[in-house]
mmCIF file of C-alpha atoms and ligand atoms in Angstrom:
data_model
loop_
_atom_site.group_PDB
_atom_site.id
_atom_site.type_symbol
_atom_site.label_atom_id
_atom_site.label_comp_id
_atom_site.label_asym_id
_atom_site.label_seq_id
_atom_site.Cartn_x
_atom_site.Cartn_y
_atom_site.Cartn_z
ATOM 1 C CA MET A 433 -178.191 -58.259 -29.630
ATOM 2 C CA PHE A 434 -174.565 -57.642 -28.636
ATOM 3 C CA GLU A 435 -172.821 -58.563 -25.395
ATOM 4 C CA ALA A 436 -170.118 -56.380 -23.856
ATOM 5 C CA ASP A 437 -167.401 -58.768 -25.062
ATOM 6 C CA ASP A 438 -168.541 -58.305 -28.674
ATOM 7 C CA PHE A 439 -167.307 -54.729 -28.347
ATOM 8 C CA ILE A 440 -163.714 -55.741 -27.603
ATOM 9 C CA PRO A 441 -162.042 -55.788 -31.031
ATOM 10 C CA SER A 442 -159.522 -58.522 -31.778
ATOM 11 C CA LYS A 443 -157.528 -56.828 -34.515
ATOM 12 C CA TYR A 444 -157.728 -53.991 -36.990
ATOM 13 C CA THR A 445 -157.295 -54.527 -40.721
ATOM 14 C CA ASN A 446 -156.258 -50.969 -41.659
ATOM 15 C CA SER A 447 -153.687 -48.560 -40.384
ATOM 16 C CA ILE A 448 -154.298 -44.833 -40.444
ATOM 17 C CA ASP A 449 -151.927 -42.002 -39.479
ATOM 18 C CA LYS A 450 -154.117 -38.987 -39.177
ATOM 19 C CA GLY A 451 -157.481 -37.562 -40.020
ATOM 20 C CA ASN A 452 -160.553 -35.964 -38.568
ATOM 21 C CA PHE A 453 -164.284 -36.451 -38.186
ATOM 22 C CA SER A 454 -167.122 -34.304 -36.973
ATOM 23 C CA TRP A 455 -170.419 -35.490 -35.537
ATOM 24 C CA SER A 456 -173.366 -33.761 -33.962
ATOM 25 C CA ALA A 457 -175.453 -35.553 -31.360
ATOM 26 C CA PRO A 458 -178.689 -34.260 -29.869
ATOM 27 C CA SER A 459 -179.940 -34.124 -26.328
ATOM 28 C CA ASN A 460 -182.862 -36.357 -25.352
ATOM 29 C CA ILE A 461 -185.770 -36.124 -22.961
ATOM 30 C CA ALA A 462 -186.771 -39.172 -20.940
ATOM 31 C CA LEU A 463 -190.440 -40.115 -20.641
ATOM 32 C CA VAL A 464 -189.734 -43.012 -18.276
ATOM 33 C CA LYS A 465 -186.783 -41.871 -16.205
ATOM 34 C CA TYR A 466 -183.421 -43.445 -15.513
ATOM 35 C CA TRP A 467 -182.698 -42.790 -11.856
ATOM 36 C CA GLY A 468 -180.475 -45.237 -10.034
ATOM 37 C CA LYS A 469 -177.678 -47.392 -11.403
ATOM 38 C CA LYS A 470 -175.492 -50.366 -10.624
ATOM 39 C CA GLU A 471 -171.776 -50.953 -11.273
ATOM 40 C CA ASN A 472 -170.455 -50.033 -14.726
ATOM 41 C CA GLN A 473 -173.273 -47.718 -15.665
ATOM 42 C CA ILE A 474 -175.905 -50.454 -15.687
ATOM 43 C CA PRO A 475 -179.300 -48.818 -15.124
ATOM 44 C CA ALA A 476 -181.438 -49.908 -12.183
ATOM 45 C CA ASN A 477 -184.484 -49.693 -14.457
ATOM 46 C CA PRO A 478 -185.237 -49.275 -18.156
ATOM 47 C CA SER A 479 -186.001 -45.841 -19.589
ATOM 48 C CA VAL A 480 -187.411 -44.453 -22.816
ATOM 49 C CA SER A 481 -186.843 -41.058 -24.385
ATOM 50 C CA PHE A 482 -187.618 -38.803 -27.285
ATOM 51 C CA THR A 483 -184.461 -37.815 -29.098
ATOM 52 C CA LEU A 484 -184.394 -34.045 -29.606
ATOM 53 C CA ASN A 485 -183.470 -32.177 -32.742
ATOM 54 C CA ASN A 486 -182.155 -28.678 -32.001
ATOM 55 C CA CYS A 487 -180.326 -28.929 -28.682
ATOM 56 C CA LYS A 488 -177.137 -30.659 -29.676
ATOM 57 C CA THR A 489 -173.396 -30.898 -29.278
ATOM 58 C CA ILE A 490 -171.136 -30.664 -32.316
ATOM 59 C CA THR A 491 -167.776 -32.313 -31.784
ATOM 60 C CA ALA A 492 -164.835 -32.460 -34.164
ATOM 61 C CA LEU A 493 -162.192 -35.074 -33.479
ATOM 62 C CA ALA A 494 -158.751 -34.697 -35.070
ATOM 63 C CA PHE A 495 -156.196 -37.457 -34.572
ATOM 64 C CA THR A 496 -152.520 -38.026 -35.354
ATOM 65 C CA LYS A 497 -150.558 -41.176 -34.691
ATOM 66 C CA LYS A 498 -148.075 -41.043 -31.820
ATOM 67 C CA GLN A 499 -145.771 -43.388 -29.967
ATOM 68 C CA ASN A 500 -147.797 -45.501 -27.532
ATOM 69 C CA ASP A 501 -146.114 -44.390 -24.299
ATOM 70 C CA GLY A 502 -148.872 -45.768 -22.101
ATOM 71 C CA ASN A 503 -150.666 -42.419 -21.755
ATOM 72 C CA PHE A 504 -153.710 -40.799 -23.263
ATOM 73 C CA SER A 505 -152.897 -37.588 -25.076
ATOM 74 C CA PHE A 506 -155.567 -35.049 -25.991
ATOM 75 C CA ASP A 507 -156.383 -31.361 -26.173
ATOM 76 C CA LEU A 508 -159.865 -30.242 -25.351
ATOM 77 C CA LEU A 509 -161.347 -27.149 -26.935
ATOM 78 C CA PHE A 510 -164.752 -25.742 -26.066
ATOM 79 C CA GLU A 511 -166.062 -23.274 -28.639
ATOM 80 C CA GLY A 512 -162.568 -23.157 -30.106
ATOM 81 C CA LYS A 513 -160.755 -22.318 -26.851
ATOM 82 C CA PRO A 514 -158.832 -24.660 -24.526
ATOM 83 C CA LYS A 515 -161.018 -25.757 -21.627
ATOM 84 C CA GLU A 516 -159.008 -27.398 -18.872
ATOM 85 C CA ASP A 517 -161.959 -28.051 -16.525
ATOM 86 C CA PHE A 518 -163.570 -30.458 -19.011
ATOM 87 C CA LYS A 519 -160.431 -32.598 -19.272
ATOM 88 C CA PRO A 520 -160.803 -34.800 -16.151
ATOM 89 C CA LYS A 521 -164.220 -35.999 -17.340
ATOM 90 C CA ILE A 522 -162.796 -36.908 -20.751
ATOM 91 C CA GLN A 523 -159.749 -38.571 -19.156
ATOM 92 C CA LYS A 524 -162.086 -40.713 -17.042
ATOM 93 C CA PHE A 525 -164.149 -41.572 -20.110
ATOM 94 C CA LEU A 526 -161.039 -42.669 -22.025
ATOM 95 C CA GLU A 527 -159.955 -44.860 -19.123
ATOM 96 C CA ARG A 528 -163.382 -46.516 -19.000
ATOM 97 C CA VAL A 529 -163.605 -47.228 -22.728
ATOM 98 C CA GLU A 530 -159.961 -48.112 -23.406
ATOM 99 C CA VAL A 531 -160.572 -51.866 -23.330
ATOM 100 C CA TYR A 532 -163.179 -51.420 -26.091
ATOM 101 C CA LEU A 533 -161.084 -48.956 -28.128
ATOM 102 C CA PRO A 534 -157.533 -50.322 -27.832
ATOM 103 C CA PHE A 535 -156.160 -47.729 -30.286
ATOM 104 C CA LEU A 536 -156.745 -44.788 -27.937
ATOM 105 C CA LYS A 537 -153.127 -44.528 -26.733
ATOM 106 C CA ASP A 538 -151.773 -44.709 -30.299
ATOM 107 C CA TYR A 539 -153.055 -41.256 -31.173
ATOM 108 C CA HIS A 540 -152.980 -37.679 -30.044
ATOM 109 C CA PHE A 541 -156.512 -36.260 -30.215
ATOM 110 C CA THR A 542 -157.845 -32.761 -30.505
ATOM 111 C CA ILE A 543 -161.449 -32.676 -29.384
ATOM 112 C CA ASP A 544 -163.190 -29.471 -30.402
ATOM 113 C CA THR A 545 -166.707 -29.236 -29.058
ATOM 114 C CA GLN A 546 -169.581 -26.765 -28.976
ATOM 115 C CA ASN A 547 -173.268 -26.773 -28.098
ATOM 116 C CA THR A 548 -176.129 -25.226 -30.020
ATOM 117 C CA PHE A 549 -177.773 -24.215 -26.744
ATOM 118 C CA PRO A 550 -176.446 -21.536 -24.382
ATOM 119 C CA HIS A 551 -173.664 -22.823 -22.134
ATOM 120 C CA SER A 552 -175.226 -21.779 -18.841
ATOM 121 C CA SER A 553 -178.799 -22.670 -19.792
ATOM 122 C CA GLY A 554 -178.977 -25.441 -17.222
ATOM 123 C CA ILE A 555 -179.485 -27.894 -20.088
ATOM 124 C CA ALA A 556 -177.218 -30.837 -19.394
ATOM 125 C CA SER A 557 -174.724 -31.289 -22.206
ATOM 126 C CA SER A 558 -173.401 -34.610 -20.906
ATOM 127 C CA ALA A 559 -175.858 -36.688 -22.964
ATOM 128 C CA SER A 560 -175.237 -34.953 -26.290
ATOM 129 C CA GLY A 561 -171.544 -34.369 -25.536
ATOM 130 C CA MET A 562 -170.700 -37.949 -24.630
ATOM 131 C CA ALA A 563 -172.746 -39.286 -27.545
ATOM 132 C CA ALA A 564 -170.964 -37.004 -30.037
ATOM 133 C CA LEU A 565 -167.537 -38.015 -28.723
ATOM 134 C CA ALA A 566 -168.352 -41.728 -28.669
ATOM 135 C CA ILE A 567 -169.556 -41.708 -32.286
ATOM 136 C CA ASN A 568 -166.419 -39.889 -33.424
ATOM 137 C CA PHE A 569 -164.309 -42.640 -31.882
ATOM 138 C CA MET A 570 -166.484 -45.181 -33.684
ATOM 139 C CA SER A 571 -165.783 -43.408 -36.986
ATOM 140 C CA LEU A 572 -162.087 -43.859 -36.331
ATOM 141 C CA GLU A 573 -162.608 -47.512 -35.408
ATOM 142 C CA LYS A 574 -164.592 -47.996 -38.609
ATOM 143 C CA ALA A 575 -161.709 -46.506 -40.580
ATOM 144 C CA LEU A 576 -159.439 -49.080 -38.912
ATOM 145 C CA ASN A 577 -161.946 -51.850 -39.484
ATOM 146 C CA PRO A 578 -164.120 -51.049 -42.528
ATOM 147 C CA GLU A 579 -165.963 -54.385 -42.417
ATOM 148 C CA MET A 580 -167.938 -53.223 -39.402
ATOM 149 C CA THR A 581 -171.729 -53.390 -39.841
ATOM 150 C CA GLU A 582 -173.979 -50.359 -39.361
ATOM 151 C CA ASP A 583 -175.751 -52.126 -36.498
ATOM 152 C CA TYR A 584 -172.444 -52.743 -34.705
ATOM 153 C CA PHE A 585 -171.337 -49.142 -35.319
ATOM 154 C CA ILE A 586 -174.514 -47.632 -33.854
ATOM 155 C CA SER A 587 -174.862 -50.106 -30.984
ATOM 156 C CA LYS A 588 -171.251 -49.764 -29.907
ATOM 157 C CA ALA A 589 -171.416 -45.950 -30.181
ATOM 158 C CA SER A 590 -174.351 -46.033 -27.776
ATOM 159 C CA PHE A 591 -172.555 -48.564 -25.548
ATOM 160 C CA LEU A 592 -169.503 -46.266 -25.298
ATOM 161 C CA ALA A 593 -171.668 -43.185 -24.760
ATOM 162 C CA ARG A 594 -173.351 -44.993 -21.858
ATOM 163 C CA LEU A 595 -169.987 -45.440 -20.184
ATOM 164 C CA GLY A 596 -169.545 -41.655 -20.397
ATOM 165 C CA SER A 597 -173.012 -40.781 -19.134
ATOM 166 C CA GLY A 598 -175.969 -43.133 -18.882
ATOM 167 C CA SER A 599 -178.537 -41.004 -20.663
ATOM 168 C CA ALA A 600 -176.024 -40.331 -23.482
ATOM 169 C CA CYS A 601 -176.666 -43.818 -24.852
ATOM 170 C CA ARG A 602 -180.163 -42.615 -25.808
ATOM 171 C CA SER A 603 -178.731 -39.770 -27.951
ATOM 172 C CA VAL A 604 -177.245 -41.773 -30.819
ATOM 173 C CA LYS A 605 -180.465 -42.761 -32.584
ATOM 174 C CA GLY A 606 -183.934 -41.283 -33.002
ATOM 175 C CA GLN A 607 -186.775 -40.859 -32.556
ATOM 176 C CA VAL A 608 -187.832 -42.947 -29.588
ATOM 177 C CA VAL A 609 -185.074 -44.851 -27.801
ATOM 178 C CA VAL A 610 -185.278 -47.536 -25.121
ATOM 179 C CA TRP A 611 -182.364 -48.234 -22.812
ATOM 180 C CA GLY A 612 -182.515 -51.073 -20.321
ATOM 181 C CA ASN A 613 -183.731 -54.595 -20.444
ATOM 182 C CA GLN A 614 -187.513 -54.847 -20.707
ATOM 183 C CA ALA A 615 -189.017 -58.291 -21.360
ATOM 184 C CA SER A 616 -191.777 -56.906 -23.616
ATOM 185 C CA ILE A 617 -189.423 -54.872 -25.838
ATOM 186 C CA LYS A 618 -187.501 -56.949 -28.318
ATOM 187 C CA GLY A 619 -183.768 -56.229 -28.465
ATOM 188 C CA SER A 620 -183.772 -53.980 -25.384
ATOM 189 C CA THR A 621 -180.652 -54.220 -23.263
ATOM 190 C CA ASP A 622 -178.952 -52.597 -20.286
ATOM 191 C CA LEU A 623 -175.812 -52.159 -22.391
ATOM 192 C CA TYR A 624 -176.960 -49.625 -25.000
ATOM 193 C CA GLY A 625 -179.955 -47.749 -26.314
ATOM 194 C CA VAL A 626 -182.061 -49.186 -29.148
ATOM 195 C CA GLU A 627 -184.596 -47.593 -31.421
ATOM 196 C CA TYR A 628 -188.086 -48.351 -30.124
ATOM 197 C CA PRO A 629 -189.003 -51.330 -32.324
ATOM 198 C CA TYR A 630 -192.823 -51.147 -32.498
ATOM 199 C CA GLU A 631 -195.485 -49.031 -34.115
ATOM 200 C CA ILE A 632 -195.641 -45.326 -33.269
ATOM 201 C CA HIS A 633 -198.819 -43.359 -33.948
ATOM 202 C CA PRO A 634 -198.533 -40.318 -36.273
ATOM 203 C CA VAL A 635 -199.600 -37.991 -33.421
ATOM 204 C CA PHE A 636 -196.002 -38.357 -32.136
ATOM 205 C CA LYS A 637 -194.538 -37.245 -35.459
ATOM 206 C CA ASN A 638 -192.796 -33.873 -34.951
ATOM 207 C CA PHE A 639 -193.828 -33.950 -31.279
ATOM 208 C CA GLN A 640 -192.767 -30.672 -29.680
ATOM 209 C CA ASP A 641 -190.627 -30.014 -26.609
ATOM 210 C CA THR A 642 -190.386 -26.409 -25.471
ATOM 211 C CA ILE A 643 -187.813 -26.148 -22.696
ATOM 212 C CA LEU A 644 -188.586 -23.431 -20.185
ATOM 213 C CA LEU A 645 -185.401 -22.228 -18.494
ATOM 214 C CA VAL A 646 -186.518 -21.626 -14.933
ATOM 215 C CA ASP A 647 -183.151 -21.797 -13.270
ATOM 216 C CA LYS A 648 -179.909 -21.717 -15.152
ATOM 217 C CA GLY A 649 -177.674 -22.041 -12.096
ATOM 218 C CA GLU A 650 -175.185 -24.795 -11.410
ATOM 219 C CA LYS A 651 -176.743 -28.170 -10.752
ATOM 220 C CA GLN A 652 -177.493 -28.530 -7.041
ATOM 221 C CA VAL A 653 -177.083 -32.292 -7.231
ATOM 222 C CA SER A 654 -174.648 -33.902 -9.651
ATOM 223 C CA SER A 655 -176.028 -36.915 -11.471
ATOM 224 C CA THR A 656 -173.492 -39.168 -9.722
ATOM 225 C CA VAL A 657 -174.721 -38.052 -6.317
ATOM 226 C CA GLY A 658 -178.296 -38.239 -7.553
ATOM 227 C CA HIS A 659 -178.126 -41.827 -8.760
ATOM 228 C CA ASP A 660 -176.338 -42.787 -5.536
ATOM 229 C CA LEU A 661 -179.342 -41.597 -3.568
ATOM 230 C CA MET A 662 -181.242 -44.604 -4.880
ATOM 231 C CA HIS A 663 -178.952 -46.983 -2.979
ATOM 232 C CA ASN A 664 -180.708 -47.823 0.284
ATOM 233 C CA HIS A 665 -183.606 -45.593 -0.711
ATOM 234 C CA PRO A 666 -186.744 -46.777 1.124
ATOM 235 C CA PHE A 667 -188.844 -46.763 -2.067
ATOM 236 C CA ALA A 668 -186.178 -47.865 -4.577
ATOM 237 C CA GLU A 669 -187.397 -51.372 -5.360
ATOM 238 C CA ARG A 670 -190.981 -50.250 -5.839
ATOM 239 C CA ARG A 671 -189.843 -47.388 -8.037
ATOM 240 C CA PHE A 672 -187.733 -49.654 -10.269
ATOM 241 C CA ALA A 673 -190.725 -51.982 -10.686
ATOM 242 C CA GLN A 674 -192.933 -48.994 -11.516
ATOM 243 C CA ALA A 675 -190.591 -47.906 -14.321
ATOM 244 C CA HIS A 676 -191.041 -51.350 -15.928
ATOM 245 C CA GLU A 677 -194.814 -51.033 -15.544
ATOM 246 C CA ASN A 678 -194.882 -47.555 -17.065
ATOM 247 C CA LEU A 679 -192.766 -48.633 -19.996
ATOM 248 C CA ASP A 680 -195.185 -51.506 -20.652
ATOM 249 C CA LYS A 681 -198.114 -49.084 -20.457
ATOM 250 C CA LEU A 682 -196.481 -46.850 -23.067
ATOM 251 C CA ILE A 683 -196.423 -49.603 -25.708
ATOM 252 C CA PRO A 684 -200.178 -49.387 -26.528
ATOM 253 C CA VAL A 685 -200.040 -45.602 -26.048
ATOM 254 C CA PHE A 686 -197.331 -45.234 -28.684
ATOM 255 C CA LYS A 687 -199.382 -47.460 -30.972
ATOM 256 C CA ASN A 688 -202.815 -45.868 -30.653
ATOM 257 C CA GLY A 689 -201.780 -42.292 -29.828
ATOM 258 C CA ASP A 690 -203.813 -42.102 -26.607
ATOM 259 C CA LEU A 691 -202.545 -38.747 -25.364
ATOM 260 C CA ASP A 692 -204.589 -38.762 -22.136
ATOM 261 C CA GLU A 693 -202.803 -41.913 -21.060
ATOM 262 C CA PHE A 694 -199.467 -40.564 -22.359
ATOM 263 C CA ILE A 695 -199.866 -37.461 -20.205
ATOM 264 C CA LYS A 696 -200.699 -39.500 -17.093
ATOM 265 C CA ILE A 697 -197.596 -41.647 -17.454
ATOM 266 C CA VAL A 698 -195.193 -38.875 -18.412
ATOM 267 C CA GLU A 699 -196.210 -36.399 -15.719
ATOM 268 C CA SER A 700 -196.266 -39.116 -13.077
ATOM 269 C CA GLU A 701 -192.743 -40.174 -14.089
ATOM 270 C CA ALA A 702 -191.488 -36.584 -13.744
ATOM 271 C CA LEU A 703 -193.043 -36.120 -10.329
ATOM 272 C CA THR A 704 -191.856 -39.548 -9.185
ATOM 273 C CA LEU A 705 -188.281 -38.639 -10.121
ATOM 274 C CA HIS A 706 -188.552 -35.571 -7.895
ATOM 275 C CA ALA A 707 -190.370 -37.531 -5.203
ATOM 276 C CA MET A 708 -187.397 -39.905 -5.090
ATOM 277 C CA MET A 709 -185.087 -36.949 -4.480
ATOM 278 C CA MET A 710 -187.375 -35.513 -1.842
ATOM 279 C CA THR A 711 -187.495 -38.826 0.031
ATOM 280 C CA SER A 712 -183.820 -39.799 -0.112
ATOM 281 C CA GLN A 713 -181.209 -39.250 2.557
ATOM 282 C CA PRO A 714 -179.946 -36.554 2.144
ATOM 283 C CA TYR A 715 -183.063 -35.062 0.529
ATOM 284 C CA PHE A 716 -183.338 -32.357 -2.099
ATOM 285 C CA ILE A 717 -185.986 -30.161 -3.635
ATOM 286 C CA LEU A 718 -184.837 -29.334 -7.140
ATOM 287 C CA MET A 719 -188.042 -27.669 -8.271
ATOM 288 C CA LYS A 720 -188.246 -23.891 -7.810
ATOM 289 C CA PRO A 721 -191.398 -21.919 -7.025
ATOM 290 C CA ASN A 722 -191.649 -21.058 -10.719
ATOM 291 C CA THR A 723 -191.484 -24.747 -11.657
ATOM 292 C CA LEU A 724 -194.679 -25.256 -9.664
ATOM 293 C CA GLN A 725 -196.276 -22.118 -11.095
ATOM 294 C CA ILE A 726 -195.653 -23.476 -14.585
ATOM 295 C CA ILE A 727 -197.013 -26.938 -13.742
ATOM 296 C CA ASN A 728 -200.183 -25.434 -12.305
ATOM 297 C CA ALA A 729 -200.605 -23.125 -15.309
ATOM 298 C CA ILE A 730 -200.210 -26.099 -17.691
ATOM 299 C CA TRP A 731 -202.819 -28.063 -15.760
ATOM 300 C CA LYS A 732 -205.261 -25.147 -15.834
ATOM 301 C CA PHE A 733 -204.695 -24.510 -19.546
ATOM 302 C CA ARG A 734 -205.157 -28.195 -20.344
ATOM 303 C CA ASN A 735 -208.320 -28.362 -18.292
ATOM 304 C CA ASP A 736 -209.776 -25.192 -19.840
ATOM 305 C CA THR A 737 -208.887 -25.886 -23.463
ATOM 306 C CA LYS A 738 -208.632 -29.707 -23.599
ATOM 307 C CA ILE A 739 -205.403 -29.217 -25.553
ATOM 308 C CA PRO A 740 -203.155 -32.234 -24.832
ATOM 309 C CA VAL A 741 -200.078 -30.507 -23.456
ATOM 310 C CA CYS A 742 -198.040 -31.862 -20.557
ATOM 311 C CA PHE A 743 -194.752 -31.403 -18.771
ATOM 312 C CA THR A 744 -191.750 -33.414 -17.795
ATOM 313 C CA LEU A 745 -188.723 -32.572 -15.669
ATOM 314 C CA ASP A 746 -185.127 -33.676 -15.411
ATOM 315 C CA ALA A 747 -183.069 -33.462 -12.242
ATOM 316 C CA GLY A 748 -183.499 -29.691 -12.076
ATOM 317 C CA ALA A 749 -185.981 -26.824 -12.116
ATOM 318 C CA ASN A 750 -186.416 -26.434 -15.887
ATOM 319 C CA VAL A 751 -189.686 -27.607 -17.414
ATOM 320 C CA HIS A 752 -190.028 -29.482 -20.704
ATOM 321 C CA VAL A 753 -193.430 -28.748 -22.237
ATOM 322 C CA LEU A 754 -194.495 -31.621 -24.512
ATOM 323 C CA TYR A 755 -197.289 -31.429 -27.103
ATOM 324 C CA PRO A 756 -198.240 -32.598 -30.592
ATOM 325 C CA ASN A 757 -197.244 -30.535 -33.603
ATOM 326 C CA SER A 758 -200.919 -29.946 -34.478
ATOM 327 C CA VAL A 759 -201.419 -27.627 -31.463
ATOM 328 C CA LYS A 760 -198.056 -25.899 -31.729
ATOM 329 C CA GLU A 761 -199.372 -22.430 -32.466
ATOM 330 C CA LYS A 762 -201.875 -22.422 -29.607
ATOM 331 C CA VAL A 763 -199.391 -23.791 -27.103
ATOM 332 C CA LEU A 764 -196.686 -21.326 -28.109
ATOM 333 C CA GLN A 765 -199.180 -18.496 -27.672
ATOM 334 C CA PHE A 766 -200.011 -19.830 -24.212
ATOM 335 C CA ILE A 767 -196.310 -20.137 -23.343
ATOM 336 C CA GLN A 768 -195.617 -16.586 -24.470
ATOM 337 C CA ALA A 769 -198.662 -15.179 -22.711
ATOM 338 C CA GLU A 770 -198.503 -17.119 -19.453
ATOM 339 C CA LEU A 771 -195.282 -19.029 -18.907
ATOM 340 C CA VAL A 772 -192.434 -16.856 -20.153
ATOM 341 C CA GLY A 773 -192.728 -14.686 -17.043
ATOM 342 C CA TYR A 774 -191.656 -17.670 -14.927
ATOM 343 C CA CYS A 775 -188.493 -18.228 -16.993
ATOM 344 C CA GLN A 776 -185.131 -16.746 -16.079
ATOM 345 C CA ASN A 777 -184.685 -13.710 -18.345
ATOM 346 C CA GLY A 778 -187.767 -14.935 -20.224
ATOM 347 C CA GLN A 779 -185.684 -17.638 -21.881
ATOM 348 C CA TYR A 780 -186.974 -20.818 -23.458
ATOM 349 C CA LEU A 781 -185.807 -23.175 -26.222
ATOM 350 C CA CYS A 782 -188.012 -24.689 -28.906
ATOM 351 C CA ASP A 783 -187.172 -28.237 -29.792
ATOM 352 C CA GLU A 784 -188.891 -31.284 -31.233
ATOM 353 C CA ILE A 785 -188.402 -34.984 -31.685
ATOM 354 C CA GLY A 786 -185.420 -35.776 -33.929
ATOM 355 C CA ASN A 787 -183.487 -38.497 -35.681
ATOM 356 C CA GLY A 788 -180.252 -38.814 -33.753
ATOM 357 C CA ALA A 789 -176.592 -38.161 -34.453
ATOM 358 C CA LEU A 790 -175.353 -36.832 -37.801
ATOM 359 C CA LEU A 791 -171.980 -36.917 -39.489
ATOM 360 C CA GLY A 792 -170.429 -33.629 -40.623
HETATM 361 C C1 DP6 B 981 -182.823 -37.302 -14.488
HETATM 362 O O1 DP6 B 981 -177.331 -39.730 -17.547
HETATM 363 O O2 DP6 B 981 -176.880 -37.566 -16.350
HETATM 364 O O3 DP6 B 981 -181.978 -36.987 -16.678
HETATM 365 O O4 DP6 B 981 -175.149 -41.825 -15.904
HETATM 366 O O5 DP6 B 981 -174.444 -40.456 -13.947
HETATM 367 O O6 DP6 B 981 -174.123 -39.566 -16.262
HETATM 368 P P1 DP6 B 981 -174.965 -40.440 -15.341
HETATM 369 O O7 DP6 B 981 -176.392 -39.768 -15.224
HETATM 370 P P2 DP6 B 981 -177.283 -38.992 -16.278
HETATM 371 O O8 DP6 B 981 -178.706 -39.089 -15.547
HETATM 372 C C2 DP6 B 981 -179.807 -38.494 -16.102
HETATM 373 C C3 DP6 B 981 -181.010 -38.731 -15.304
HETATM 374 C C4 DP6 B 981 -182.253 -37.973 -15.713
HETATM 375 C C5 DP6 B 981 -183.306 -38.940 -16.250
HETATM 376 C C6 DP6 B 981 -183.070 -39.512 -17.611
HETATM 377 O O9 DP6 B 981 -182.529 -38.821 -18.493
HETATM 378 O O10 DP6 B 981 -183.496 -40.665 -17.814
#
């Protein structure tokens, strides 16, 4: 396991004038939710997620050596066009990670980024976006320091991604990633995401996530504001303890493939996340009427057919429908027949569990 200080490099063996890399990083969907954080992006509780496969950010990083004048220098392109409004977030990220990547002011960067999912889909791109950028910087660091081990490369990429956006640290690896210190999970740490280290039942292989786009509008609550709501929240301590309990309960579930128990934990986590928002000060309801319609329809379908399909939610109105690959056809039929009508413009995205970031 690495400590934060292990990620501060002492010196680089190579020098490199210019070059470019390109990485894609996927989104991820949390089963046990991260909601609440301490200083320096340290999570208030551990979380676990499925890495996705299709919803991803592709980021190309070009770099040329410049005089170190004490400033960061970068151009930011989104889908090939300059995008000024993304720059402050990147600037802040560079400031946060500079101590770990001391070469940042020696280069001018062109960051060219695009998502495979529609821009205004309400799918957060911060996880995939920050992960893709962090890994690109690690490729440059590896060029400067080729001795670096694969474990260091991956762990530090996740560590840097976390400093950009907490959930981004779960987007570097697949297929199941734990972030946050959990006594029962070997190697788990608050500093970066790690691949879930124990047995996973084949029922989770190619597990499906169909994302129903209920509301594609701007986020009503930014994640910064959202996490802040857990400070002085009347139920915070109990909730953080519950996340540890749920993560422990998932260990045998992952092993034996008990989908009834999986469903109970995952749906409860989703509703608890929203319950936290509904009981904070100020309070928010981020579900829409159609979110509830979908949840009720899933419950009825599951009850009628005994097909193990469930939902989870992020901090918004969209619904992630989770189910094993073996029932894909039946669930997609159900979605098309009964749920598409609740989606904005009938839109939904089909995704599944994936393997993490890819070079090129
Ligand atoms: C509800 O990772 O977006 O999706 O660290 O402030 O960038 P920041 O927050 P972010 O929070 C995501 C919270 C969540 C649950 C989860 O993914 O675990």
